[in-house]
XYZ file of C-alpha atoms in Angstrom:
569
model
C -134.908 -208.106 -17.455
C -134.625 -210.007 -14.204
C -137.322 -212.473 -15.342
C -134.926 -213.788 -17.993
C -132.206 -214.522 -15.452
C -131.415 -218.027 -14.238
C -132.665 -218.662 -10.652
C -129.083 -218.932 -9.429
C -128.241 -215.609 -11.066
C -131.339 -214.115 -9.459
C -130.119 -215.362 -6.105
C -126.661 -213.919 -6.642
C -128.249 -210.596 -7.663
C -130.431 -210.697 -4.553
C -127.437 -211.354 -2.284
C -125.464 -208.514 -3.923
C -128.425 -206.158 -3.431
C -128.682 -206.997 0.292
C -125.030 -206.164 0.961
C -124.770 -202.737 2.704
C -121.754 -201.784 0.554
C -121.935 -200.386 -2.979
C -121.009 -203.124 -5.462
C -120.290 -202.397 -9.141
C -118.657 -203.861 -12.219
C -116.914 -202.223 -15.153
C -115.741 -203.189 -18.621
C -112.001 -203.791 -19.209
C -111.598 -200.131 -20.224
C -113.165 -198.902 -16.965
C -116.728 -198.102 -18.026
C -119.231 -198.981 -15.291
C -121.835 -201.489 -16.534
C -123.543 -202.657 -13.324
C -124.271 -201.429 -9.806
C -126.317 -202.856 -6.942
C -129.203 -201.147 -5.134
C -126.884 -199.372 -2.685
C -125.435 -197.345 -5.600
C -128.879 -196.140 -6.627
C -129.858 -195.405 -3.020
C -126.621 -193.434 -2.489
C -127.300 -191.285 -5.608
C -131.059 -190.998 -5.080
C -131.832 -192.829 -8.305
C -134.492 -195.365 -9.226
C -132.958 -198.706 -10.313
C -133.071 -199.053 -14.061
C -133.230 -195.325 -14.786
C -130.192 -193.768 -16.502
C -127.643 -191.956 -14.349
C -127.842 -188.234 -15.305
C -124.185 -187.705 -14.416
C -121.162 -190.046 -14.463
C -119.714 -191.349 -11.202
C -116.676 -189.110 -11.552
C -118.862 -186.004 -11.233
C -119.907 -186.855 -7.637
C -116.305 -187.084 -6.361
C -115.163 -184.186 -4.197
C -113.109 -181.703 -6.323
C -110.094 -182.142 -4.019
C -110.134 -185.920 -4.564
C -110.650 -186.044 -8.337
C -106.954 -185.990 -9.302
C -105.762 -188.783 -6.990
C -108.831 -190.937 -7.787
C -108.296 -190.595 -11.517
C -104.564 -191.252 -11.164
C -105.078 -194.487 -9.210
C -107.870 -195.721 -11.495
C -105.811 -195.047 -14.637
C -102.852 -196.850 -13.038
C -105.004 -199.917 -12.341
C -106.461 -199.880 -15.868
C -102.960 -199.649 -17.340
C -101.299 -202.272 -15.142
C -104.161 -204.611 -14.185
C -103.275 -204.168 -10.510
C -106.064 -203.996 -7.863
C -107.525 -200.544 -7.329
C -107.901 -198.981 -3.890
C -108.638 -195.336 -3.082
C -110.162 -193.336 -0.211
C -112.165 -190.325 -1.375
C -115.327 -188.341 -0.751
C -118.503 -188.855 -2.779
C -121.488 -186.498 -2.931
C -124.664 -188.272 -1.839
C -128.056 -187.454 -3.383
C -128.805 -185.036 -0.501
C -125.623 -183.044 -1.197
C -123.622 -184.375 1.748
C -120.106 -185.612 1.013
C -119.392 -189.032 2.509
C -116.006 -190.765 2.873
C -115.934 -193.880 0.695
C -113.256 -196.593 0.523
C -113.340 -197.823 -3.078
C -111.711 -201.067 -4.160
C -111.687 -203.032 -7.403
C -110.002 -206.175 -8.649
C -109.749 -207.426 -12.243
C -111.451 -210.629 -13.360
C -109.278 -212.407 -15.928
C -109.889 -215.171 -18.420
C -107.702 -218.280 -18.804
C -105.251 -216.312 -20.958
C -104.771 -213.664 -18.303
C -106.776 -210.987 -20.121
C -108.996 -208.680 -18.097
C -112.661 -209.307 -18.882
C -114.242 -207.269 -16.117
C -113.529 -205.088 -13.090
C -115.392 -205.969 -9.870
C -115.482 -203.206 -7.313
C -117.041 -202.092 -4.053
C -117.525 -198.885 -2.112
C -117.708 -198.815 1.692
C -119.005 -195.744 3.529
C -116.512 -195.126 6.369
C -117.636 -191.599 7.267
C -118.378 -192.596 10.876
C -114.898 -194.070 11.219
C -113.327 -190.862 9.827
C -115.388 -188.806 12.282
C -114.220 -191.042 15.129
C -110.605 -190.630 14.022
C -111.043 -186.854 13.950
C -112.450 -186.938 17.490
C -109.481 -189.010 18.667
C -107.067 -186.503 17.108
C -108.965 -183.627 18.703
C -108.814 -185.342 22.100
C -105.107 -186.053 21.665
C -104.408 -182.399 20.827
C -106.431 -181.376 23.879
C -104.344 -183.628 26.142
C -101.118 -182.322 24.635
C -102.272 -178.769 25.294
C -103.019 -179.673 28.920
C -99.540 -181.208 29.217
C -97.952 -178.098 27.730
C -99.878 -175.795 30.069
C -99.028 -177.949 33.076
C -95.351 -178.063 32.085
C -95.304 -174.270 31.756
C -96.837 -173.983 35.201
C -94.171 -176.281 36.639
C -91.395 -174.343 34.934
C -92.758 -171.081 36.317
C -92.991 -172.616 39.787
C -89.418 -173.836 39.504
C -88.147 -170.391 38.494
C -89.922 -168.734 41.420
C -88.470 -171.337 43.785
C -84.953 -170.766 42.422
C -85.243 -167.017 42.943
C -86.643 -167.431 46.463
C -84.015 -169.974 47.601
C -80.956 -168.781 45.671
C -79.203 -167.878 48.937
C -79.644 -171.385 50.306
C -77.910 -173.787 47.872
C -78.804 -176.992 49.656
C -82.518 -176.128 49.773
C -82.388 -175.131 46.105
C -80.829 -178.493 45.095
C -83.474 -180.405 47.036
C -86.302 -178.418 45.440
C -84.951 -179.000 41.915
C -84.768 -182.723 42.555
C -88.363 -182.828 43.779
C -89.608 -180.802 40.803
C -87.849 -183.140 38.379
C -89.319 -186.219 40.061
C -92.810 -184.686 40.016
C -92.471 -183.718 36.354
C -91.412 -187.245 35.403
C -94.302 -188.700 37.388
C -96.809 -186.408 35.681
C -95.461 -187.302 32.258
C -95.718 -190.992 33.026
C -99.278 -190.577 34.331
C -100.363 -188.550 31.318
C -98.847 -191.105 28.907
C -100.638 -193.923 30.716
C -103.910 -191.983 30.617
C -103.504 -191.211 26.924
C -102.765 -194.871 26.147
C -105.704 -196.053 28.243
C -108.082 -193.630 26.510
C -106.767 -194.665 23.095
C -107.147 -198.385 23.839
C -110.658 -197.827 25.181
C -111.583 -195.920 22.022
C -110.053 -198.636 19.832
C -111.958 -201.309 21.737
C -115.225 -199.369 21.327
C -114.538 -198.839 17.635
C -113.673 -202.517 17.152
C -116.894 -203.567 18.886
C -118.943 -201.237 16.675
C -117.283 -202.452 13.496
C -117.712 -206.065 14.624
C -121.443 -205.443 15.193
C -121.883 -204.149 11.634
C -119.817 -206.960 10.155
C -121.776 -209.550 12.142
C -125.018 -208.213 10.682
C -123.548 -208.510 7.174
C -122.186 -211.976 7.858
C -125.514 -213.078 9.340
C -127.206 -212.247 6.023
C -124.505 -213.967 3.966
C -124.329 -217.092 6.142
C -128.072 -217.337 6.664
C -129.187 -216.913 3.053
C -126.386 -219.188 1.840
C -127.383 -221.814 4.412
C -130.998 -221.616 3.230
C -129.911 -222.128 -0.371
C -127.689 -225.072 0.567
C -130.667 -226.787 2.194
C -132.620 -226.378 -1.038
C -129.922 -227.349 -3.577
C -129.269 -231.109 -3.638
C -125.791 -232.632 -3.508
C -124.160 -232.137 -6.897
C -126.759 -229.533 -7.870
C -125.927 -226.471 -9.966
C -124.137 -223.839 -7.924
C -123.945 -225.922 -4.717
C -120.146 -226.165 -4.643
C -119.862 -222.400 -5.178
C -122.350 -221.697 -2.391
C -120.433 -224.038 -0.082
C -117.334 -221.928 -0.759
C -119.311 -218.771 0.112
C -120.534 -220.432 3.330
C -117.015 -221.536 4.318
C -115.543 -218.094 3.581
C -118.275 -216.383 5.611
C -117.568 -218.705 8.558
C -113.872 -217.799 8.351
C -114.835 -214.121 8.348
C -117.007 -214.686 11.436
C -114.085 -216.380 13.210
C -111.882 -213.406 12.322
C -114.407 -210.948 13.806
C -114.535 -213.034 17.014
C -110.735 -212.930 17.244
C -110.761 -209.135 16.821
C -113.324 -208.821 19.615
C -111.293 -211.128 21.864
C -108.150 -209.127 21.198
C -109.880 -205.780 21.957
C -111.162 -206.930 25.381
C -109.025 -205.935 28.356
C -110.572 -208.004 31.126
C -108.393 -210.841 32.379
C -109.927 -214.260 31.962
C -109.569 -217.114 34.408
C -106.397 -219.101 33.807
C -106.840 -222.674 32.674
C -105.006 -225.426 30.842
C -104.930 -224.506 27.148
C -103.287 -225.842 24.013
C -100.605 -223.368 22.937
C -100.699 -224.694 19.360
C -104.352 -223.647 19.028
C -103.569 -220.115 20.257
C -100.586 -219.956 17.898
C -102.789 -221.031 14.973
C -105.393 -218.351 15.769
C -102.755 -215.633 16.061
C -101.083 -216.652 12.782
C -104.449 -216.542 10.988
C -105.158 -213.052 12.330
C -101.635 -211.869 11.466
C -101.935 -213.291 7.957
C -105.151 -211.365 7.371
C -103.703 -208.079 8.661
C -100.122 -208.077 7.317
C -98.963 -207.256 3.757
C -98.575 -210.155 1.338
C -94.869 -209.259 1.058
C -94.366 -210.764 4.534
C -94.216 -214.557 4.496
C -95.324 -216.351 7.669
C -93.779 -219.778 8.348
C -95.052 -221.943 11.213
C -92.853 -224.713 12.648
C -94.434 -226.862 15.370
C -92.295 -229.718 16.721
C -94.345 -230.647 19.783
C -95.876 -234.125 20.265
C -99.673 -234.200 20.363
C -101.199 -233.131 23.680
C -97.821 -231.950 25.038
C -98.381 -228.295 24.115
C -100.426 -227.412 27.214
C -99.773 -224.422 29.491
C -101.730 -223.011 32.428
C -102.576 -219.532 31.207
C -105.017 -216.811 30.244
C -105.537 -217.563 26.520
C -106.374 -213.935 25.678
C -103.120 -212.689 27.197
C -101.070 -215.322 25.341
C -102.866 -214.286 22.152
C -101.822 -210.697 22.925
C -98.183 -211.794 23.368
C -98.135 -213.539 19.965
C -99.874 -210.658 18.196
C -97.474 -208.107 19.690
C -94.350 -210.078 18.788
C -95.750 -210.762 15.311
C -96.604 -207.123 14.538
C -93.199 -205.990 15.844
C -91.485 -208.506 13.570
C -93.565 -207.335 10.606
C -92.726 -203.677 11.297
C -89.017 -204.517 11.298
C -89.338 -205.917 7.750
C -91.216 -202.998 6.189
C -91.347 -201.700 3.534
C -89.624 -204.454 1.528
C -91.143 -207.438 3.346
C -89.418 -210.619 4.414
C -89.969 -213.883 6.274
C -91.366 -214.320 9.788
C -90.881 -217.753 11.374
C -92.961 -218.775 14.382
C -91.732 -222.000 15.984
C -92.746 -224.087 19.008
C -90.632 -226.794 20.633
C -90.354 -228.689 23.925
C -87.385 -227.965 26.211
C -86.702 -230.627 28.879
C -85.739 -229.710 32.463
C -82.029 -228.923 32.872
C -81.591 -227.976 29.203
C -78.768 -225.469 28.482
C -81.421 -223.257 26.899
C -82.921 -222.683 30.360
C -79.573 -221.976 32.068
C -79.795 -218.163 31.619
C -83.053 -218.209 33.631
C -82.281 -219.777 37.040
C -85.551 -218.436 38.469
C -87.636 -220.804 36.285
C -89.124 -223.916 37.871
C -87.181 -227.135 37.062
C -89.928 -228.507 34.786
C -90.449 -229.062 31.081
C -90.962 -225.796 29.197
C -92.437 -224.854 25.841
C -90.077 -222.740 23.743
C -91.876 -220.225 21.513
C -89.698 -218.335 19.044
C -90.663 -215.457 16.719
C -87.863 -214.724 14.231
C -87.800 -212.133 11.429
C -85.450 -211.217 8.587
C -85.726 -207.495 9.269
C -83.127 -204.792 9.858
C -82.156 -205.941 13.360
C -81.128 -203.838 16.372
C -77.949 -202.503 17.925
C -76.869 -203.394 21.477
C -77.829 -199.987 22.858
C -81.393 -200.585 21.654
C -81.490 -204.180 22.927
C -80.557 -203.006 26.430
C -83.729 -200.905 26.617
C -86.108 -202.968 24.478
C -88.368 -203.944 27.426
C -88.342 -200.510 29.109
C -91.811 -198.877 29.312
C -92.308 -196.072 26.756
C -89.109 -196.932 24.887
C -89.742 -197.307 21.155
C -87.733 -197.162 17.938
C -90.797 -196.233 15.883
C -91.394 -192.663 14.642
C -93.549 -190.333 16.726
C -97.217 -191.239 16.492
C -96.614 -194.858 15.419
C -95.932 -196.511 18.770
C -96.326 -196.017 22.508
C -93.406 -198.139 23.710
C -95.735 -200.150 25.950
C -96.086 -203.290 23.799
C -92.949 -205.229 24.739
C -93.144 -204.073 28.353
C -96.658 -205.547 28.510
C -95.439 -208.753 26.806
C -92.647 -209.142 29.358
C -95.120 -208.598 32.212
C -97.528 -211.230 30.866
C -94.755 -213.798 30.388
C -93.374 -213.238 33.907
C -96.864 -213.429 35.441
C -97.242 -216.832 33.785
C -94.028 -218.099 35.411
C -92.006 -217.828 32.201
C -89.112 -215.896 30.732
C -88.482 -213.879 27.577
C -85.233 -213.049 25.786
C -84.257 -211.268 22.579
C -81.323 -211.734 20.171
C -80.571 -209.381 17.300
C -77.841 -208.029 15.059
C -78.006 -205.073 12.663
C -78.936 -206.372 9.228
C -79.413 -209.961 10.458
C -82.947 -209.855 11.874
C -84.309 -210.355 15.396
C -85.433 -213.373 17.415
C -87.730 -213.203 20.466
C -87.753 -216.337 22.648
C -90.487 -217.089 25.177
C -90.267 -219.969 27.659
C -93.489 -221.088 29.415
C -93.806 -223.990 31.898
C -95.672 -226.941 30.400
C -98.456 -228.694 32.320
C -100.017 -232.140 32.052
C -103.537 -231.189 33.149
C -106.365 -232.841 31.256
C -108.387 -230.651 28.931
C -111.949 -231.839 28.576
C -113.136 -232.035 25.003
C -116.763 -231.824 24.052
C -117.825 -234.732 21.892
C -118.870 -233.679 18.434
C -122.364 -234.964 17.691
C -123.837 -234.382 14.214
C -126.459 -231.682 14.547
C -129.960 -232.312 13.318
C -132.146 -229.601 11.861
C -134.596 -229.029 14.731
C -138.074 -227.914 13.666
C -141.310 -226.770 15.269
C -144.738 -225.289 14.601
C -144.995 -222.447 17.136
C -145.736 -218.790 16.309
C -142.735 -216.443 16.633
C -142.325 -212.648 16.652
C -138.966 -211.790 14.964
C -137.542 -208.259 15.414
C -134.480 -206.668 13.756
C -133.936 -203.132 12.437
C -131.999 -204.568 9.458
C -134.674 -205.403 6.885
C -132.474 -208.016 5.215
C -132.148 -209.833 8.554
C -135.915 -209.873 9.088
C -136.298 -211.367 5.611
C -133.633 -213.919 6.508
C -135.186 -214.706 9.888
C -138.617 -215.214 8.364
C -137.211 -217.465 5.641
C -135.247 -219.634 8.091
C -138.091 -219.953 10.594
C -140.695 -220.770 7.947
C -138.371 -223.407 6.507
C -138.199 -224.881 10.022
C -142.004 -225.048 10.156
C -142.739 -222.016 12.347
C -145.342 -219.316 11.806
C -143.544 -215.968 11.746
C -144.476 -212.301 12.208
C -141.650 -209.774 11.642
C -140.990 -206.161 12.578
C -138.121 -203.807 11.734
C -138.576 -201.626 14.834
C -139.042 -202.091 18.564
C -142.085 -199.825 18.568
C -143.750 -201.801 15.794
C -142.987 -205.101 17.535
C -144.463 -203.832 20.807
C -147.658 -202.778 19.007
C -147.932 -206.242 17.435
C -147.484 -207.935 20.810
C -149.947 -205.621 22.560
C -152.561 -206.442 19.917
C -152.390 -210.174 20.757
C -150.141 -210.833 23.789
C -151.079 -214.537 23.857
C -150.733 -214.987 20.115
C -146.978 -215.626 20.233
C -145.013 -218.537 21.708
C -141.593 -216.854 21.445
C -139.968 -213.472 20.717
C -136.574 -213.165 18.963
C -135.076 -209.653 18.985
C -131.817 -207.962 18.048
C -129.897 -206.282 20.890
C -128.784 -203.041 19.221
C -131.645 -201.125 17.620
C -132.459 -197.410 17.315
C -134.907 -195.963 19.795
C -135.461 -198.951 22.048
C -132.869 -201.686 22.545
C -133.617 -205.389 22.538
C -133.315 -205.540 26.338
C -135.816 -202.695 26.775
C -138.221 -204.344 24.317
C -137.913 -207.639 26.235
C -138.743 -205.848 29.477
C -141.848 -204.231 27.948
C -143.024 -207.541 26.470
C -142.530 -209.573 29.664
C -144.355 -206.852 31.604
C -147.362 -207.592 29.395
C -146.887 -211.378 29.608
C -144.235 -212.705 32.038
C -144.199 -216.286 30.741
C -143.255 -215.538 27.123
C -139.570 -216.456 26.456
C -137.281 -213.980 24.647
C -134.114 -214.785 22.663
C -131.628 -211.910 22.293
C -129.523 -211.783 19.108
C -126.159 -210.100 19.699
C -122.648 -209.928 18.327
C -120.978 -209.457 21.708
C -121.692 -212.402 24.015
C -123.117 -215.900 24.076
C -124.538 -216.315 27.593
C -127.418 -214.878 29.629
C -126.492 -212.977 32.793
C -128.646 -211.898 35.725
C -129.423 -208.549 34.102
C -130.687 -210.267 30.949
C -132.793 -212.704 32.969
C -134.446 -209.780 34.765
C -135.595 -208.530 31.340
C -137.191 -211.897 30.489
C -134.362 -213.041 28.207
C -133.910 -216.820 28.221
C -131.001 -217.158 25.756
C -128.458 -215.136 23.788
C -127.808 -216.069 20.146
C -124.404 -214.987 18.835
C -124.328 -213.433 15.371
C -123.761 -214.629 12.751
C -126.038 -217.635 13.116
C -127.139 -220.425 10.788
C -130.363 -222.372 10.362
C -129.061 -225.123 12.688
C -127.920 -222.817 15.511
C -131.128 -220.780 15.373
C -133.291 -223.914 15.318
C -131.358 -225.511 18.201
C -131.588 -222.379 20.383
C -135.348 -222.074 19.777
C -136.010 -225.679 20.765
C -133.838 -225.397 23.894
C -135.744 -222.306 25.060
C -139.203 -223.660 24.248
C -138.547 -227.105 25.761
C -137.105 -225.492 28.900
C -140.278 -223.415 29.152
C -142.427 -226.522 28.703
C -140.596 -228.486 31.380
C -140.867 -225.627 33.877
C-alpha cells in the first residue's frame, strides 16, 4: 500500500513512524483507523496484521471506566481528549500512558478525524513514587525526632520541677532547638526535592532533545531537497520553525532547573522578560491571559545581573499570579518602565542608589490578599497554598535575589481586587557586545566519519546529513559495535561523532578507548546538556561538543572547525 502513496505522504509516514510516542487516528465516531509503528511494537504485533483485540481490552480494569467516560465526553462535545491510564504491553506488563487526542475539523466545523498520541510516562510515575516514599521517610524521621525531644523535655521538667528558673531556661532552649531542627529539615526536604526535579528535568530534556533532533534534522534534509515554492515546502518550514521553538523551550527549562549562580553581566531585561513570558505561556492554562507592556527606549533596558536569577524572579512572580487566578482564570499584566532618579516611586526605598531604575510590575486580577497576609508574604516558609502545593520559599528567594542585585521589591493587594508585585532594579549603561550575524553556508567535505548513537533514528539521520554534505559515513547504534569497527581499521576514519548518553559505555568512555588506539583522531560529543569542551572532555580526546538538537548547518560547521583545527595543528 505504501508504494501508492505520494512521496510527501511517504515522508510524513516515515516521520510519524520515527517518533517514540504512539500516534493514531480515529474516525469521527471514535473508531481507530491508523497507528504508527510504536503502537504495533507496544502490542507485539506485525504492522499490517489485524489487531486480535481492540485497544480498550488492554486498558487496566481499574482505568476502563474513567477512560471510557473521558473519550465519550470528547466524542460528544468535540473537546480535546486527555487521560492518564495504564495499558498492558505485549509482554503483560502494565505501563502508564498519557493519551491525548484533538479533533480535525473541516471548514464547516465538522469533525472529520481524531488525531491522538500516547506517551509512556512509566519512568516518571516511578520517580514520583520514589519522591513520595522519600518524603514519607523524612516525615517519619521528623516525627520520631519530635517524640524524642518531647520525651527529653518531660524528663527535664520532672528532674528540675523544684527549680523554676532552671526549668524555664530549659524549656526555652528546647523550643529554640525544636524550631531550628524543623527549619533544617524543611530546608533539607526542599533541597532534595529541587535536586530531584532538576535531575528529572535534565532526563526529560535529554529525551526531548533526541526527538527534536530527529524532527529538525529530517525536516532540514527535506527542505534542502524541496525547491522554493515546491509542494509541501511551506508546511515543512512550519514544522522546522515549531521544532526550533520546542528546542528553545527545552533550553529554558534546563536553564531554570540549574542552581549554580552565573557570573553577573550587563543584560537586556526585555529579552529575559520575553523568555519568561514564552515559558509561562506554554505552562499556564489558556484561561489566563498574559499581557506584556514594555515602555522602555531601545538599549535602555540594561541591568547588571545574573540572567538565570532574574529569570527565576519573573517565573516565580508569574506562577504566583497565575495561582491567584485559578480556577476561573484572569489577566496577568507584565510591564516594564524607566524610573528616573528622585522619582516619588523610589521614595519608599531610601537605601537605593540615586540612579535611574527599571520598574518591573507583575499584576493579576486574582482574589487578592488581606493585610495580615501581606505583612508576612516574604517570610520564609509562609504560604497561603494548601499543604503539599507550596513550600513558602519562593517569594523569600525572590526578595533575596532582588536585594542582592541592589534593588527593591514591594507588593500591593486588596481582597477581590488582585495583587501587584513591583521590582525596582538599577539600570546600567554598559555596552553589550553583539555578535554580527553572518549568513551561514552549508559546509561540506569528503572525509570518512564514524557516527555513533543508540537511537537508530538518529543514526539514520546522521548518515543522511553527512552523506548529503559529501562525507563517507559508517554508523553504529552501540559503543561496543563502534569500538569494534574502529579497532578493525583505526586509520580508516578521519573523525568520530558520538552521543554522550548511551547504555553500557558512555560517549566519553568510548572517546577514551578510541583515542587510546589512535591519539590524533578528533571526537565530537553530541549532548543535550552543554555546548563547550572542558578539561575533562579534552582528556578523553573530545575536540568539540555539539548541542542537540542540531541541523545540517550546525553539524557541518562543527565538523569543519574540528577537522581544520586538526589540520592546522
